[in-house]
PDB file of C-alpha atoms in Angstrom:
ATOM      1  CA  ILE A1289      -1.725  11.441  19.335  1.00  0.00           C
ATOM      2  CA  GLN A1290      -2.233   7.514  19.603  1.00  0.00           C
ATOM      3  CA  SER A1291       0.370   7.411  22.566  1.00  0.00           C
ATOM      4  CA  ASN A1292      -1.487  10.377  24.374  1.00  0.00           C
ATOM      5  CA  PHE A1293      -4.693   8.267  24.189  1.00  0.00           C
ATOM      6  CA  TYR A1294      -3.247   5.454  25.403  1.00  0.00           C
ATOM      7  CA  MET A1295      -2.133   7.256  28.503  1.00  0.00           C
ATOM      8  CA  PHE A1296      -5.839   8.613  28.806  1.00  0.00           C
ATOM      9  CA  CYS A1297      -7.097   5.356  28.429  1.00  0.00           C
ATOM     10  CA  LYS A1298      -4.725   3.692  31.225  1.00  0.00           C
ATOM     11  CA  TYR A1299      -4.540   6.699  33.713  1.00  0.00           C
ATOM     12  CA  ILE A1300      -8.074   8.488  33.331  1.00  0.00           C
ATOM     13  CA  LEU A1301     -10.241   5.420  32.311  1.00  0.00           C
ATOM     14  CA  GLY A1302      -8.227   2.633  33.989  1.00  0.00           C
ATOM     15  CA  ASP A1303      -8.195   0.413  31.051  1.00  0.00           C
ATOM     16  CA  ALA A1304      -5.433   0.434  28.652  1.00  0.00           C
ATOM     17  CA  ASP A1305      -6.862  -2.343  26.505  1.00  0.00           C
ATOM     18  CA  LEU A1306      -9.725   0.143  25.609  1.00  0.00           C
ATOM     19  CA  LEU A1307      -7.421   1.970  23.222  1.00  0.00           C
ATOM     20  CA  SER A1308      -7.623  -1.062  20.612  1.00  0.00           C
ATOM     21  CA  LEU A1309     -11.499  -0.656  20.616  1.00  0.00           C
ATOM     22  CA  LEU A1310     -11.236   3.197  20.399  1.00  0.00           C
ATOM     23  CA  MET A1311      -8.876   2.881  17.385  1.00  0.00           C
ATOM     24  CA  LEU A1312     -11.141   0.397  15.713  1.00  0.00           C
ATOM     25  CA  CYS A1313     -14.010   2.680  15.993  1.00  0.00           C
ATOM     26  CA  ALA A1314     -12.128   5.829  14.781  1.00  0.00           C
ATOM     27  CA  GLN A1315     -10.311   4.195  11.877  1.00  0.00           C
ATOM     28  CA  GLY A1316     -12.908   1.734  10.747  1.00  0.00           C
ATOM     29  CA  LEU A1317     -15.571   4.512  10.585  1.00  0.00           C
ATOM     30  CA  GLY A1318     -12.968   6.869   8.888  1.00  0.00           C
ATOM     31  CA  MET A1319     -12.345   4.314   6.173  1.00  0.00           C
ATOM     32  CA  LEU A1320     -16.308   3.652   5.651  1.00  0.00           C
ATOM     33  CA  PHE A1321     -16.954   7.362   5.540  1.00  0.00           C
ATOM     34  CA  VAL A1322     -14.219   8.031   2.836  1.00  0.00           C
ATOM     35  CA  PRO A1323     -16.840   7.798   0.030  1.00  0.00           C
ATOM     36  CA  VAL A1324     -19.156  10.157   1.614  1.00  0.00           C
ATOM     37  CA  TRP A1325     -16.502  12.846   2.136  1.00  0.00           C
ATOM     38  CA  VAL A1326     -15.238  12.070  -1.412  1.00  0.00           C
ATOM     39  CA  PHE A1327     -18.852  12.689  -2.759  1.00  0.00           C
ATOM     40  CA  MET A1328     -19.517  15.826  -0.668  1.00  0.00           C
ATOM     41  CA  SER A1329     -16.021  17.199  -2.077  1.00  0.00           C
ATOM     42  CA  ARG A1330     -17.419  16.746  -5.573  1.00  0.00           C
ATOM     43  CA  ARG A1331     -20.652  18.537  -4.959  1.00  0.00           C
ATOM     44  CA  PHE A1332     -19.532  21.301  -2.735  1.00  0.00           C
ATOM     45  CA  ASP A1333     -16.140  23.687  -2.289  1.00  0.00           C
ATOM     46  CA  LYS A1334     -13.469  21.726  -0.642  1.00  0.00           C
ATOM     47  CA  ARG A1335     -13.022  24.378   1.933  1.00  0.00           C
ATOM     48  CA  VAL A1336     -16.708  23.980   2.973  1.00  0.00           C
ATOM     49  CA  VAL A1337     -16.200  20.244   3.209  1.00  0.00           C
ATOM     50  CA  SER A1338     -12.830  20.728   5.189  1.00  0.00           C
ATOM     51  CA  MET A1339     -14.636  23.021   7.710  1.00  0.00           C
ATOM     52  CA  LEU A1340     -17.625  20.623   8.296  1.00  0.00           C
ATOM     53  CA  GLY A1341     -15.391  17.793   8.998  1.00  0.00           C
ATOM     54  CA  GLY A1342     -13.084  19.992  11.121  1.00  0.00           C
ATOM     55  CA  ALA A1343     -16.073  21.336  13.057  1.00  0.00           C
ATOM     56  CA  GLY A1344     -17.181  17.756  13.797  1.00  0.00           C
ATOM     57  CA  PHE A1345     -13.733  16.918  14.828  1.00  0.00           C
ATOM     58  CA  LEU A1346     -13.401  19.996  16.901  1.00  0.00           C
ATOM     59  CA  VAL A1347     -16.492  19.250  18.779  1.00  0.00           C
ATOM     60  CA  ALA A1348     -15.292  15.609  19.486  1.00  0.00           C
ATOM     61  CA  ALA A1349     -11.956  16.913  20.733  1.00  0.00           C
ATOM     62  CA  CYS A1350     -13.434  19.209  23.100  1.00  0.00           C
ATOM     63  CA  GLY A1351     -15.666  16.405  24.483  1.00  0.00           C
ATOM     64  CA  ILE A1352     -12.755  14.340  25.373  1.00  0.00           C
ATOM     65  CA  PHE A1353     -11.746  16.478  28.210  1.00  0.00           C
ATOM     66  CA  PHE A1354     -15.247  15.560  30.181  1.00  0.00           C
ATOM     67  CA  VAL A1355     -14.942  11.890  29.309  1.00  0.00           C
ATOM     68  CA  GLN A1356     -15.299   9.765  32.464  1.00  0.00           C
ATOM     69  CA  ALA A1357     -16.426   6.472  31.267  1.00  0.00           C
ATOM     70  CA  ALA A1358     -15.656   3.728  28.411  1.00  0.00           C
ATOM     71  CA  ASN A1359     -18.913   4.275  26.823  1.00  0.00           C
ATOM     72  CA  GLN A1360     -18.468   8.064  26.552  1.00  0.00           C
ATOM     73  CA  ALA A1361     -15.237   7.642  24.927  1.00  0.00           C
ATOM     74  CA  ILE A1362     -16.648   5.146  22.336  1.00  0.00           C
ATOM     75  CA  VAL A1363     -19.110   7.614  21.203  1.00  0.00           C
ATOM     76  CA  LEU A1364     -16.644  10.359  20.886  1.00  0.00           C
ATOM     77  CA  ALA A1365     -14.256   7.973  18.927  1.00  0.00           C
ATOM     78  CA  CYS A1366     -17.204   7.026  16.406  1.00  0.00           C
ATOM     79  CA  MET A1367     -17.615  11.032  15.984  1.00  0.00           C
ATOM     80  CA  ILE A1368     -13.981  11.444  15.180  1.00  0.00           C
ATOM     81  CA  GLY A1369     -14.240   8.312  12.997  1.00  0.00           C
ATOM     82  CA  VAL A1370     -17.078   9.857  10.705  1.00  0.00           C
ATOM     83  CA  CYS A1371     -14.793  13.391  10.467  1.00  0.00           C
ATOM     84  CA  LEU A1372     -11.349  11.555  10.271  1.00  0.00           C
ATOM     85  CA  SER A1373     -11.426  11.340   6.740  1.00  0.00           C
ATOM     86  CA  THR A1374     -11.286  14.872   5.760  1.00  0.00           C
ATOM     87  CA  VAL A1375      -8.058  15.430   7.682  1.00  0.00           C
ATOM     88  CA  PHE A1376      -6.441  12.918   5.063  1.00  0.00           C
ATOM     89  CA  ILE A1377      -8.486  13.631   1.748  1.00  0.00           C
ATOM     90  CA  VAL A1378      -9.481  17.321   1.623  1.00  0.00           C
ATOM     91  CA  PRO A1379      -5.709  18.608   2.072  1.00  0.00           C
ATOM     92  CA  TYR A1380      -4.359  16.401  -0.435  1.00  0.00           C
ATOM     93  CA  SER A1381      -7.215  17.277  -2.844  1.00  0.00           C
ATOM     94  CA  MET A1382      -6.625  21.284  -2.464  1.00  0.00           C
ATOM     95  CA  LEU A1383      -2.952  20.501  -3.389  1.00  0.00           C
ATOM     96  CA  PRO A1384      -3.542  19.868  -7.206  1.00  0.00           C
ATOM     97  CA  ASP A1385      -5.725  23.290  -7.177  1.00  0.00           C
ATOM     98  CA  VAL A1386      -2.791  25.106  -5.829  1.00  0.00           C
ATOM     99  CA  VAL A1387      -0.420  23.801  -8.121  1.00  0.00           C
ATOM    100  CA  ASP A1388      -2.635  24.728 -10.928  1.00  0.00           C
ATOM    101  CA  GLU A1389      -3.123  28.152  -9.724  1.00  0.00           C
ATOM    102  CA  ASP A1390       0.728  28.595  -9.216  1.00  0.00           C
ATOM    103  CA  GLU A1391       1.210  27.380 -12.716  1.00  0.00           C
ATOM    104  CA  LEU A1392      -1.013  30.115 -14.220  1.00  0.00           C
ATOM    105  CA  ARG A1393       0.654  32.754 -12.174  1.00  0.00           C
ATOM    106  CA  THR A1394       4.101  31.832 -12.529  1.00  0.00           C
ATOM    107  CA  GLY A1395       4.093  29.951 -15.897  1.00  0.00           C
ATOM    108  CA  ARG A1396       5.856  27.007 -14.226  1.00  0.00           C
ATOM    109  CA  ARG A1397       4.825  23.571 -12.843  1.00  0.00           C
ATOM    110  CA  ARG A1398       6.212  23.020  -9.444  1.00  0.00           C
ATOM    111  CA  GLU A1399       4.277  20.280  -8.074  1.00  0.00           C
ATOM    112  CA  GLY A1400       7.481  18.663  -6.677  1.00  0.00           C
ATOM    113  CA  LEU A1401       8.130  21.883  -4.683  1.00  0.00           C
ATOM    114  CA  PHE A1402       4.546  21.748  -3.105  1.00  0.00           C
ATOM    115  CA  VAL A1403       4.479  18.235  -2.349  1.00  0.00           C
ATOM    116  CA  GLY A1404       7.856  18.516  -0.905  1.00  0.00           C
ATOM    117  CA  PHE A1405       6.680  21.242   1.502  1.00  0.00           C
ATOM    118  CA  PHE A1406       3.572  19.351   2.297  1.00  0.00           C
ATOM    119  CA  THR A1407       5.436  16.061   3.271  1.00  0.00           C
ATOM    120  CA  ILE A1408       7.946  18.179   5.252  1.00  0.00           C
ATOM    121  CA  ALA A1409       5.027  20.183   7.223  1.00  0.00           C
ATOM    122  CA  LEU A1410       3.503  16.805   8.119  1.00  0.00           C
ATOM    123  CA  LYS A1411       6.798  15.284   9.415  1.00  0.00           C
ATOM    124  CA  PHE A1412       7.288  18.551  11.368  1.00  0.00           C
ATOM    125  CA  SER A1413       3.886  18.547  12.893  1.00  0.00           C
ATOM    126  CA  ALA A1414       4.426  15.034  14.026  1.00  0.00           C
ATOM    127  CA  THR A1415       7.614  15.983  15.497  1.00  0.00           C
ATOM    128  CA  ALA A1416       6.452  18.938  17.148  1.00  0.00           C
ATOM    129  CA  ALA A1417       3.367  16.874  18.648  1.00  0.00           C
ATOM    130  CA  PHE A1418       5.770  14.206  20.391  1.00  0.00           C
ATOM    131  CA  THR A1419       7.887  17.180  21.671  1.00  0.00           C
ATOM    132  CA  LEU A1420       5.019  19.193  23.054  1.00  0.00           C
ATOM    133  CA  THR A1421       3.770  15.915  24.951  1.00  0.00           C
ATOM    134  CA  ASN A1422       6.951  15.115  26.339  1.00  0.00           C
ATOM    135  CA  VAL A1423       7.912  18.482  27.658  1.00  0.00           C
ATOM    136  CA  THR A1424       4.406  19.177  29.075  1.00  0.00           C
ATOM    137  CA  LEU A1425       4.259  15.684  30.666  1.00  0.00           C
ATOM    138  CA  LYS A1426       7.804  16.177  32.226  1.00  0.00           C
ATOM    139  CA  ALA A1427       6.962  19.881  33.391  1.00  0.00           C
ATOM    140  CA  SER A1428       3.739  18.408  34.976  1.00  0.00           C
ATOM    141  CA  GLY A1429       5.687  15.737  36.987  1.00  0.00           C
ATOM    142  CA  TYR A1430       4.917  12.473  35.016  1.00  0.00           C
ATOM    143  CA  VAL A1431       6.467   9.399  36.437  1.00  0.00           C
ATOM    144  CA  ALA A1432       7.248   6.850  33.990  1.00  0.00           C
ATOM    145  CA  PRO A1433       6.853   3.195  34.645  1.00  0.00           C
ATOM    146  CA  GLU A1434      10.222   1.447  35.312  1.00  0.00           C
ATOM    147  CA  ALA A1435      11.456  -0.678  32.557  1.00  0.00           C
ATOM    148  CA  THR A1436      12.518  -4.272  33.028  1.00  0.00           C
ATOM    149  CA  CYS A1437      15.634  -5.313  31.087  1.00  0.00           C
ATOM    150  CA  GLY A1438      14.388  -6.642  27.714  1.00  0.00           C
ATOM    151  CA  MET A1439      10.772  -7.351  29.258  1.00  0.00           C
ATOM    152  CA  GLY A1440       9.064  -4.178  28.610  1.00  0.00           C
ATOM    153  CA  THR A1441       7.601  -2.532  31.738  1.00  0.00           C
ATOM    154  CA  ASP A1442       6.526  -3.769  34.982  1.00  0.00           C
ATOM    155  CA  GLU A1443       3.123  -2.693  35.179  1.00  0.00           C
ATOM    156  CA  SER A1444       2.162  -4.229  38.430  1.00  0.00           C
ATOM    157  CA  GLY A1445       3.902  -1.535  40.571  1.00  0.00           C
ATOM    158  CA  GLU A1446       3.286   1.578  38.462  1.00  0.00           C
ATOM    159  CA  PRO A1447       3.372   4.725  40.150  1.00  0.00           C
ATOM    160  CA  ALA A1448       0.337   6.618  40.415  1.00  0.00           C
ATOM    161  CA  GLN A1449       0.198   9.894  38.535  1.00  0.00           C
ATOM    162  CA  ASN A1450      -0.594  13.339  40.326  1.00  0.00           C
ATOM    163  CA  ASP A1451      -3.699  15.510  39.607  1.00  0.00           C
ATOM    164  CA  GLU A1452      -1.511  17.671  37.616  1.00  0.00           C
ATOM    165  CA  VAL A1453      -0.477  14.923  34.960  1.00  0.00           C
ATOM    166  CA  LEU A1454      -4.064  13.773  34.835  1.00  0.00           C
ATOM    167  CA  LEU A1455      -5.031  17.225  33.815  1.00  0.00           C
ATOM    168  CA  CYS A1456      -2.143  17.394  31.452  1.00  0.00           C
ATOM    169  CA  ILE A1457      -3.274  14.087  29.657  1.00  0.00           C
ATOM    170  CA  ARG A1458      -6.727  15.470  29.425  1.00  0.00           C
ATOM    171  CA  LEU A1459      -5.413  18.590  27.817  1.00  0.00           C
ATOM    172  CA  LEU A1460      -3.275  16.954  25.539  1.00  0.00           C
ATOM    173  CA  CYS A1461      -6.041  14.831  24.111  1.00  0.00           C
ATOM    174  CA  SER A1462      -8.593  17.687  23.991  1.00  0.00           C
ATOM    175  CA  ALA A1463      -7.453  21.078  24.019  1.00  0.00           C
ATOM    176  CA  ALA A1464      -4.257  20.753  22.141  1.00  0.00           C
ATOM    177  CA  PRO A1465      -5.947  19.128  19.200  1.00  0.00           C
ATOM    178  CA  ALA A1466      -9.233  21.453  19.299  1.00  0.00           C
ATOM    179  CA  ALA A1467      -6.432  24.371  19.137  1.00  0.00           C
ATOM    180  CA  PHE A1468      -4.947  23.023  16.104  1.00  0.00           C
ATOM    181  CA  LEU A1469      -8.177  22.068  14.358  1.00  0.00           C
ATOM    182  CA  LEU A1470      -9.514  25.646  15.018  1.00  0.00           C
ATOM    183  CA  ALA A1471      -6.406  26.888  13.162  1.00  0.00           C
ATOM    184  CA  THR A1472      -7.182  24.438  10.256  1.00  0.00           C
ATOM    185  CA  ILE A1473     -10.647  25.585  10.090  1.00  0.00           C
ATOM    186  CA  ALA A1474      -9.546  29.368  10.010  1.00  0.00           C
ATOM    187  CA  CYS A1475      -6.994  28.259   7.103  1.00  0.00           C
ATOM    188  CA  ALA A1476      -9.831  26.538   5.395  1.00  0.00           C
ATOM    189  CA  TRP A1477     -12.023  29.601   5.555  1.00  0.00           C
ATOM    190  CA  CYS A1478      -9.193  31.608   3.819  1.00  0.00           C
ATOM    191  CA  PHE A1479      -8.600  29.224   1.195  1.00  0.00           C
ATOM    192  CA  PRO A1480      -9.359  31.420  -2.025  1.00  0.00           C
ATOM    193  CA  ILE A1481      -9.817  28.833  -4.768  1.00  0.00           C
ATOM    194  CA  SER A1482     -13.643  28.202  -5.025  1.00  0.00           C
ATOM    195  CA  ARG A1483     -15.171  25.305  -6.973  1.00  0.00           C
ATOM    196  CA  GLN A1484     -15.691  27.593  -9.805  1.00  0.00           C
ATOM    197  CA  ALA A1485     -11.999  28.977  -9.913  1.00  0.00           C
ATOM    198  CA  GLN A1486     -10.857  25.766  -9.844  1.00  0.00           C
ATOM    199  CA  ALA A1487     -12.644  24.541 -12.723  1.00  0.00           C
ATOM    200  CA  GLU A1488     -11.639  27.777 -14.748  1.00  0.00           C
ATOM    201  CA  ASN A1489      -8.038  27.164 -13.679  1.00  0.00           C
ATOM    202  CA  ALA A1490      -8.148  23.514 -15.005  1.00  0.00           C
ATOM    203  CA  ARG A1491      -9.577  24.656 -18.336  1.00  0.00           C
ATOM    204  CA  GLN A1492      -6.863  27.337 -18.608  1.00  0.00           C
ATOM    205  CA  VAL A1493      -3.933  24.793 -17.708  1.00  0.00           C
ATOM    206  CA  ALA A1494      -5.319  22.213 -20.336  1.00  0.00           C
ATOM    207  CA  ARG A1495      -5.189  25.114 -22.744  1.00  0.00           C
ATOM    208  CA  LEU A1496      -1.799  26.195 -21.989  1.00  0.00           C
ATOM    209  CA  ARG A1497      -0.635  22.487 -22.207  1.00  0.00           C
ATOM    210  CA  HIS A1498      -2.375  22.097 -25.835  1.00  0.00           C
ATOM    211  CA  GLU A1499      -0.630  25.243 -26.677  1.00  0.00           C
ATOM    212  CA  ARG A1500       2.790  24.273 -25.572  1.00  0.00           C
ATOM    213  CA  ALA A1501       2.361  20.738 -27.286  1.00  0.00           C
ATOM    214  CA  ALA A1502       1.289  22.592 -30.489  1.00  0.00           C
TER     215      ALA A1502
END
């Protein structure tokens, strides 16, 4: 995703250095809003918090397609930063709830299996994102800058990208993330473990452990 935004800044906005400011806004606000989302996840169902953060992220992602100036990009980067914490906090906080539910159903504690599957899914999604980006850009006619031997790339004579490439970059930074965010919201909506169910599961798991210890 960061590489896509680099190309967005470079070819759409005409300022590759703007990426540093956008990352600072997004990641900085993301860190500042961690306590806010943690507080909300303790007050409300985690799936509700996930859908709220995902919806805000979705709106910002859709807005990226229409960005024409640096100040617009900064506003959307700040909006993404506010919602960014939910992407990292809520799924990991849901994982123990799933492990407890599985233990009550099967009688086995399989957190290693779930964590391993979770990690593999994250790595697979990153690989899929890189593959999708490379294949799409190549199909649209992207011309990579010529590399200079051991000295990076020569930016003075970079080729101009055609309109299809520019449209592709916009879609990779907006429509593609928005589609995955929409799927995430749908999955959160279907998440069956409510706050009350999680509390009851925790009590039952604690009782089972006490009985096993006895």
